[in-house]
Amino acid sequence: MLKSVLIGVFMVSTIGVTAQDTLVAQGSAPDLYLTHTVKKGETWYSLGRAYGLSPKDIAAKNKMQMDQGLSLGKSITIPLSKSNFIQSKEAHAGAGFRPVYHQVAEKETLYRIHVRFDKVPLDNVRQWNNFTGDGVKKDAYLIVGFVKGNGQSIVAPVAAPAVPVVAKQDPPKQDPPPVVKQDPPRQDPPPVVKQDPPPVVKQEVHQDPPPATTPKTQAAEPETRQEQPDSKPSTSLGRTPAVPEGGFEQQYLQQTNNGRNVVGEKGPGTWFRSNAVVGSGKYYALHNTAPRGTIVKVTNPLTGRSIYAKVLDAIPQLKANANLIIKLSDAAQDALGINEARFYCELSYDEK
């Protein structure tokens, strides 16, 4: 049912530009540009809507006539100008904007990046990429502005489709605590032992010392019965949790032979909603090639922070998920130091 609804939505109006991979700026101000590879069904007009430019301006930049049409697989230069390239501090992904990245070169400084990209304010770059100071890491991808467009190719991360997957996994791991919370009522019988009216009987009839011994033996039976429930909580509390304290790092080291047998990936990722507790180390992922149960090490190259996530399933084949290399449970945002809906990351996992 969900699949048919999505197909119906994507068929509305004319064909838009398909979601591109991470947009990487090329050239230097004032001649900044992007490179777009033509997909099936694209036209000059759909490119214009996608990148916030007049189709004539795009055709002129490529020294082509609009009546020539576009051939499949052709590389088209998309100029970045004041009309479609936004570098104001308030700009952010979504609402008709896509982030434009710059890959940091060796020995390149934040000041050189500032000059190359039309003297973009350094505070803006720090805010967009969630870091402080002036140090940048080689090969890291930094957001240097946002391209404006109103076509259907705008990347709008949709995490909702992945919710059912996590909902099936997380609740069983959180069920044991309620069982422990129900134990205190089982310990309520001790107040019953306070029912010691037999001493009253002793006062009324002085010949009842033998019966005084019988209540003690009868009271001893409930005490032994109450020792049995105590053993039940110890077994429930003594179970080995499905996720060890500290997350999946030990499993990752076992799978990768202490990190020696790994496959590496770099590219864009996004989030899905989950019930995992922030800071618990219980992070989960969707990945297209790693088998279920594989532990993936995810690193934010801007902050150097890493987490370990367990693969639950493949990434759903939706337009919004095109070119993603991973989707992470949103509980990992603080651990990685990321507050953007879409982010650049590095992965490593078992190569088998």
Short mmCIF file of C-alpha atoms in Angstrom, two decimals:
data_model
loop_
_atom_site.label_atom_id
_atom_site.label_comp_id
_atom_site.label_asym_id
_atom_site.label_seq_id
_atom_site.Cartn_x
_atom_site.Cartn_y
_atom_site.Cartn_z
CA MET A 1 0.00 0.00 0.00
CA LEU A 2 2.79 2.44 0.99
CA LYS A 3 4.68 1.63 -2.19
CA SER A 4 1.69 2.41 -4.42
CA VAL A 5 1.09 5.73 -2.63
CA LEU A 6 4.73 6.77 -3.09
CA ILE A 7 4.62 5.86 -6.79
CA GLY A 8 1.50 7.97 -7.18
CA VAL A 9 3.20 10.96 -5.54
CA PHE A 10 6.30 10.71 -7.72
CA MET A 11 4.19 10.58 -10.93
CA VAL A 12 2.54 13.97 -10.21
CA SER A 13 3.37 16.82 -12.66
CA THR A 14 6.43 16.70 -14.89
CA ILE A 15 9.58 14.71 -14.32
CA GLY A 16 12.03 16.55 -11.99
CA VAL A 17 15.76 16.19 -11.68
CA THR A 18 16.69 13.06 -9.71
CA ALA A 19 18.47 13.52 -6.39
CA GLN A 20 22.14 14.04 -6.95
CA ASP A 21 24.88 12.85 -4.66
CA THR A 22 26.57 15.32 -2.34
CA LEU A 23 26.86 18.65 -4.19
CA VAL A 24 30.56 19.60 -4.34
CA ALA A 25 31.46 23.10 -5.47
CA GLN A 26 34.21 23.57 -8.07
CA GLY A 27 36.20 26.56 -9.25
CA SER A 28 36.81 29.77 -7.29
CA ALA A 29 34.81 32.97 -6.84
CA PRO A 30 33.53 34.60 -8.95
CA ASP A 31 33.47 31.49 -11.22
CA LEU A 32 31.97 28.86 -8.88
CA TYR A 33 29.94 26.02 -10.34
CA LEU A 34 28.51 22.49 -9.88
CA THR A 35 28.60 19.55 -12.29
CA HIS A 36 25.33 17.73 -13.02
CA THR A 37 25.02 14.44 -14.96
CA VAL A 38 21.86 14.33 -17.08
CA LYS A 39 19.35 11.65 -16.08
CA LYS A 40 16.50 10.15 -18.06
CA GLY A 41 13.62 12.57 -18.66
CA GLU A 42 15.47 15.75 -17.62
CA THR A 43 15.08 18.98 -19.57
CA TRP A 44 16.54 22.48 -19.46
CA TYR A 45 13.45 23.57 -17.55
CA SER A 46 13.69 20.82 -14.89
CA LEU A 47 17.37 21.76 -14.36
CA GLY A 48 16.35 25.39 -13.98
CA ARG A 49 13.78 24.52 -11.31
CA ALA A 50 16.22 22.24 -9.48
CA TYR A 51 19.04 24.80 -9.25
CA GLY A 52 17.10 28.08 -9.04
CA LEU A 53 18.33 29.42 -12.38
CA SER A 54 16.90 30.42 -15.73
CA PRO A 55 17.22 27.53 -18.23
CA LYS A 56 18.70 30.03 -20.70
CA ASP A 57 21.48 30.91 -18.22
CA ILE A 58 22.39 27.22 -17.82
CA ALA A 59 22.39 26.67 -21.60
CA ALA A 60 24.54 29.79 -22.13
CA LYS A 61 27.05 28.65 -19.49
CA ASN A 62 27.44 25.37 -21.40
CA LYS A 63 27.57 27.16 -24.82
CA MET A 64 24.50 25.26 -26.02
CA GLN A 65 21.12 26.14 -27.50
CA MET A 66 17.95 25.14 -25.67
CA ASP A 67 16.46 23.63 -28.81
CA GLN A 68 19.30 21.07 -28.85
CA GLY A 69 17.84 19.21 -25.90
CA LEU A 70 19.82 17.18 -23.35
CA SER A 71 21.47 13.80 -23.99
CA LEU A 72 21.50 11.10 -21.33
CA GLY A 73 24.75 11.01 -19.28
CA LYS A 74 26.00 14.41 -20.47
CA SER A 75 27.81 16.57 -17.85
CA ILE A 76 26.22 19.99 -17.45
CA THR A 77 27.90 22.91 -15.67
CA ILE A 78 25.57 24.63 -13.18
CA PRO A 79 26.81 28.15 -12.31
CA LEU A 80 26.67 29.31 -8.69
CA SER A 81 25.74 33.00 -8.63
CA LYS A 82 24.20 35.51 -6.26
CA SER A 83 20.75 34.50 -7.52
CA ASN A 84 20.94 30.79 -6.59
CA PHE A 85 23.94 30.41 -4.20
CA ILE A 86 23.02 31.50 -0.66
CA GLN A 87 25.70 32.08 2.01
CA SER A 88 23.73 33.96 4.68
CA LYS A 89 23.96 32.71 8.27
CA GLU A 90 20.23 31.91 8.40
CA ALA A 91 20.42 29.51 5.43
CA HIS A 92 19.97 25.81 6.22
CA ALA A 93 19.09 22.54 4.51
CA GLY A 94 15.46 21.99 3.61
CA ALA A 95 12.80 24.56 2.71
CA GLY A 96 14.04 24.69 -0.88
CA PHE A 97 17.79 24.62 -0.17
CA ARG A 98 20.49 21.97 -0.53
CA PRO A 99 23.93 22.21 1.12
CA VAL A 100 26.93 22.77 -1.16
CA TYR A 101 30.17 21.17 0.08
CA HIS A 102 33.89 21.77 -0.39
CA GLN A 103 36.40 18.93 0.05
CA VAL A 104 39.35 20.19 2.09
CA ALA A 105 42.69 19.87 0.28
CA GLU A 106 46.04 19.10 1.90
CA LYS A 107 47.43 22.06 3.91
CA GLU A 108 44.32 24.09 3.08
CA THR A 109 43.24 26.49 5.84
CA LEU A 110 39.84 27.83 6.80
CA TYR A 111 40.97 31.30 5.68
CA ARG A 112 41.84 30.07 2.19
CA ILE A 113 38.40 28.45 1.95
CA HIS A 114 36.87 31.76 3.06
CA VAL A 115 38.65 33.60 0.21
CA ARG A 116 37.92 30.94 -2.43
CA PHE A 117 34.19 30.95 -1.78
CA ASP A 118 33.48 34.65 -2.20
CA LYS A 119 34.69 35.55 1.31
CA VAL A 120 31.97 33.54 3.03
CA PRO A 121 31.95 34.55 6.75
CA LEU A 122 34.00 32.11 8.85
CA ASP A 123 31.37 32.12 11.61
CA ASN A 124 28.80 30.90 9.07
CA VAL A 125 31.03 28.00 8.03
CA ARG A 126 31.59 27.04 11.69
CA GLN A 127 27.86 27.15 12.43
CA TRP A 128 26.84 25.15 9.34
CA ASN A 129 29.43 22.44 10.15
CA ASN A 130 29.02 22.48 13.96
CA PHE A 131 32.63 23.15 15.01
CA THR A 132 34.76 25.88 16.58
CA GLY A 133 38.28 27.13 15.95
CA ASP A 134 40.13 27.37 12.64
CA GLY A 135 41.51 23.86 12.15
CA VAL A 136 40.16 21.74 9.27
CA LYS A 137 40.96 18.15 8.37
CA LYS A 138 42.21 17.01 4.96
CA ASP A 139 39.51 15.30 2.83
CA ALA A 140 36.73 16.54 5.15
CA TYR A 141 33.62 17.93 3.49
CA LEU A 142 32.60 21.42 4.68
CA ILE A 143 29.34 23.17 3.88
CA VAL A 144 30.20 26.50 2.20
CA GLY A 145 26.70 27.62 1.22
CA PHE A 146 23.32 26.44 -0.06
CA VAL A 147 21.96 26.19 -3.59
CA LYS A 148 18.40 27.39 -4.09
CA GLY A 149 15.93 25.39 -6.16
CA ASN A 150 12.22 24.60 -6.33
CA GLY A 151 12.31 21.43 -8.42
CA GLN A 152 11.51 17.89 -7.31
CA SER A 153 15.19 17.05 -6.92
CA ILE A 154 15.48 18.85 -3.57
CA VAL A 155 16.79 16.45 -0.94
CA ALA A 156 14.37 16.30 1.98
CA PRO A 157 15.38 13.47 4.39
CA VAL A 158 12.38 11.34 5.29
CA ALA A 159 13.02 9.13 8.31
CA ALA A 160 9.49 7.87 8.89
CA PRO A 161 9.68 4.72 6.65
CA ALA A 162 12.37 3.27 8.89
CA VAL A 163 10.40 3.66 12.13
CA PRO A 164 8.61 0.26 11.89
CA VAL A 165 11.96 -1.52 11.57
CA VAL A 166 13.28 -0.08 14.84
CA ALA A 167 9.94 -0.42 16.58
CA LYS A 168 10.17 -4.20 16.08
CA GLN A 169 13.68 -4.36 17.52
CA ASP A 170 13.82 -2.03 20.50
CA PRO A 171 10.77 -2.86 22.67
CA PRO A 172 11.88 -6.47 23.45
CA LYS A 173 15.13 -5.11 24.91
CA GLN A 174 13.25 -2.76 27.19
CA ASP A 175 10.70 -5.32 28.46
CA PRO A 176 12.78 -6.81 31.36
CA PRO A 177 12.76 -3.58 33.48
CA PRO A 178 8.94 -3.65 33.96
CA VAL A 179 9.27 -7.22 35.30
CA VAL A 180 11.71 -6.01 37.95
CA LYS A 181 9.38 -3.16 38.91
CA GLN A 182 6.66 -5.71 39.74
CA ASP A 183 8.83 -7.51 42.29
CA PRO A 184 8.22 -5.21 45.31
CA PRO A 185 4.53 -6.28 45.58
CA ARG A 186 5.76 -9.87 46.00
CA GLN A 187 7.67 -8.78 49.09
CA ASP A 188 4.54 -7.37 50.73
CA PRO A 189 3.67 -10.63 52.63
CA PRO A 190 6.21 -9.88 55.43
CA PRO A 191 3.68 -7.43 56.98
CA VAL A 192 1.37 -10.44 57.28
CA VAL A 193 3.86 -11.96 59.73
CA LYS A 194 2.94 -9.10 62.07
CA GLN A 195 -0.36 -10.93 62.70
CA ASP A 196 0.83 -12.34 65.99
CA PRO A 197 -2.41 -12.37 68.00
CA PRO A 198 -1.37 -15.77 69.42
CA PRO A 199 0.19 -13.86 72.36
CA VAL A 200 -3.38 -12.67 73.13
CA VAL A 201 -4.46 -16.28 73.28
CA LYS A 202 -1.62 -16.99 75.68
CA GLN A 203 -2.91 -14.31 78.01
CA GLU A 204 -6.46 -15.66 78.05
CA VAL A 205 -5.58 -19.31 78.51
CA HIS A 206 -2.45 -20.08 80.47
CA GLN A 207 -2.53 -23.75 79.38
CA ASP A 208 -1.77 -22.96 75.77
CA PRO A 209 2.03 -22.96 75.60
CA PRO A 210 1.96 -25.91 73.16
CA PRO A 211 -0.34 -24.00 70.73
CA ALA A 212 2.12 -21.10 70.98
CA THR A 213 4.65 -23.35 69.24
CA THR A 214 2.24 -24.26 66.46
CA PRO A 215 1.77 -20.65 65.24
CA LYS A 216 5.55 -20.33 65.04
CA THR A 217 5.77 -23.38 62.83
CA GLN A 218 2.87 -22.08 60.73
CA ALA A 219 4.51 -18.64 60.45
CA ALA A 220 7.74 -20.28 59.33
CA GLU A 221 6.01 -21.75 56.27
CA PRO A 222 5.08 -18.40 54.69
CA GLU A 223 8.61 -17.16 55.36
CA THR A 224 10.11 -20.02 53.34
CA ARG A 225 7.55 -19.40 50.58
CA GLN A 226 8.62 -15.78 50.43
CA GLU A 227 12.24 -16.75 49.89
CA GLN A 228 11.30 -18.39 46.58
CA PRO A 229 10.17 -15.17 44.83
CA ASP A 230 13.50 -13.60 45.81
CA SER A 231 15.27 -16.12 43.57
CA LYS A 232 13.12 -15.16 40.55
CA PRO A 233 14.20 -11.52 40.44
CA SER A 234 17.82 -12.59 40.72
CA THR A 235 17.44 -14.66 37.53
CA SER A 236 15.72 -11.84 35.62
CA LEU A 237 18.31 -9.32 36.80
CA GLY A 238 21.09 -11.74 36.08
CA ARG A 239 20.29 -12.13 32.37
CA THR A 240 22.99 -10.99 29.95
CA PRO A 241 21.57 -7.92 28.14
CA ALA A 242 21.18 -8.11 24.36
CA VAL A 243 23.41 -5.03 24.01
CA PRO A 244 26.44 -4.95 26.36
CA GLU A 245 27.19 -1.78 28.31
CA GLY A 246 29.29 0.51 26.16
CA GLY A 247 27.60 -0.46 22.88
CA PHE A 248 28.79 -2.69 20.06
CA GLU A 249 32.51 -1.90 20.04
CA GLN A 250 33.62 -5.35 21.25
CA GLN A 251 31.50 -7.08 18.59
CA TYR A 252 32.99 -4.77 15.97
CA LEU A 253 36.55 -5.70 17.05
CA GLN A 254 35.64 -9.42 16.90
CA GLN A 255 34.08 -9.13 13.44
CA THR A 256 36.96 -7.09 11.97
CA ASN A 257 39.89 -8.90 13.64
CA ASN A 258 40.61 -5.85 15.82
CA GLY A 259 40.00 -3.45 12.95
CA ARG A 260 42.38 -5.08 10.45
CA ASN A 261 39.84 -6.58 8.04
CA VAL A 262 37.54 -3.70 7.13
CA VAL A 263 35.85 -2.08 4.15
CA GLY A 264 35.77 1.73 4.09
CA GLU A 265 33.08 4.03 2.66
CA LYS A 266 32.63 7.80 2.49
CA GLY A 267 29.47 9.67 1.62
CA PRO A 268 26.19 11.19 2.80
CA GLY A 269 23.97 9.80 5.53
CA THR A 270 20.79 10.74 7.39
CA TRP A 271 18.68 9.72 10.42
CA PHE A 272 15.61 7.68 11.31
CA ARG A 273 13.60 7.93 14.52
CA SER A 274 14.18 5.26 17.17
CA ASN A 275 13.38 4.42 20.78
CA ALA A 276 17.05 4.00 21.71
CA VAL A 277 18.17 5.94 24.81
CA VAL A 278 20.60 8.78 24.10
CA GLY A 279 24.06 7.94 25.50
CA SER A 280 23.26 4.23 25.97
CA GLY A 281 25.49 3.10 23.10
CA LYS A 282 22.52 1.24 21.56
CA TYR A 283 22.75 2.61 18.03
CA TYR A 284 21.31 0.98 14.91
CA ALA A 285 21.71 1.45 11.17
CA LEU A 286 20.27 0.69 7.74
CA HIS A 287 22.85 -0.23 5.08
CA ASN A 288 22.51 -1.65 1.57
CA THR A 289 25.48 -4.08 1.42
CA ALA A 290 26.46 -5.05 4.98
CA PRO A 291 24.52 -8.17 6.18
CA ARG A 292 22.10 -7.90 9.09
CA GLY A 293 23.92 -8.04 12.42
CA THR A 294 27.10 -6.41 11.04
CA ILE A 295 28.58 -3.78 13.36
CA VAL A 296 29.51 -0.60 11.44
CA LYS A 297 31.90 2.03 12.81
CA VAL A 298 30.58 5.49 11.85
CA THR A 299 32.94 8.50 12.07
CA ASN A 300 32.19 12.21 11.75
CA PRO A 301 35.38 13.54 10.04
CA LEU A 302 34.67 17.11 11.19
CA THR A 303 34.78 16.25 14.91
CA GLY A 304 36.68 12.93 14.84
CA ARG A 305 33.91 11.31 16.93
CA SER A 306 32.86 7.70 16.24
CA ILE A 307 30.04 5.34 17.25
CA TYR A 308 29.28 1.65 16.59
CA ALA A 309 25.90 0.76 15.07
CA LYS A 310 24.24 -2.61 14.37
CA VAL A 311 22.77 -3.13 10.88
CA LEU A 312 19.07 -4.00 11.02
CA ASP A 313 18.10 -3.97 7.33
CA ALA A 314 18.69 -2.37 3.93
CA ILE A 315 17.88 1.28 3.19
CA PRO A 316 14.34 1.55 1.71
CA GLN A 317 14.35 2.17 -2.05
CA LEU A 318 12.81 5.65 -1.95
CA LYS A 319 13.65 8.77 -3.94
CA ALA A 320 14.64 10.65 -0.77
CA ASN A 321 17.19 7.89 0.07
CA ALA A 322 19.02 8.03 -3.30
CA ASN A 323 22.83 7.89 -2.98
CA LEU A 324 22.79 7.52 0.84
CA ILE A 325 25.40 5.15 2.24
CA ILE A 326 23.76 4.81 5.68
CA LYS A 327 20.76 5.78 7.83
CA LEU A 328 21.41 5.98 11.60
CA SER A 329 19.11 5.96 14.63
CA ASP A 330 18.73 9.56 15.80
CA ALA A 331 20.02 8.71 19.30
CA ALA A 332 23.55 8.91 17.82
CA GLN A 333 23.33 12.63 16.94
CA ASP A 334 24.88 13.91 20.19
CA ALA A 335 27.55 11.19 20.23
CA LEU A 336 28.72 12.19 16.71
CA GLY A 337 28.28 15.94 17.29
CA ILE A 338 25.89 16.36 14.33
CA ASN A 339 22.74 18.49 14.28
CA GLU A 340 22.07 18.48 10.54
CA ALA A 341 19.36 16.34 8.93
CA ARG A 342 21.84 15.20 6.24
CA PHE A 343 25.55 14.77 6.96
CA TYR A 344 28.83 13.48 5.54
CA CYS A 345 30.45 10.50 7.30
CA GLU A 346 33.04 7.69 7.00
CA LEU A 347 32.21 3.98 7.55
CA SER A 348 34.23 0.85 8.27
CA TYR A 349 32.95 -2.70 8.77
CA ASP A 350 33.73 -6.39 8.24
CA GLU A 351 34.79 -6.96 4.61
CA LYS A 352 33.31 -10.49 4.45
#
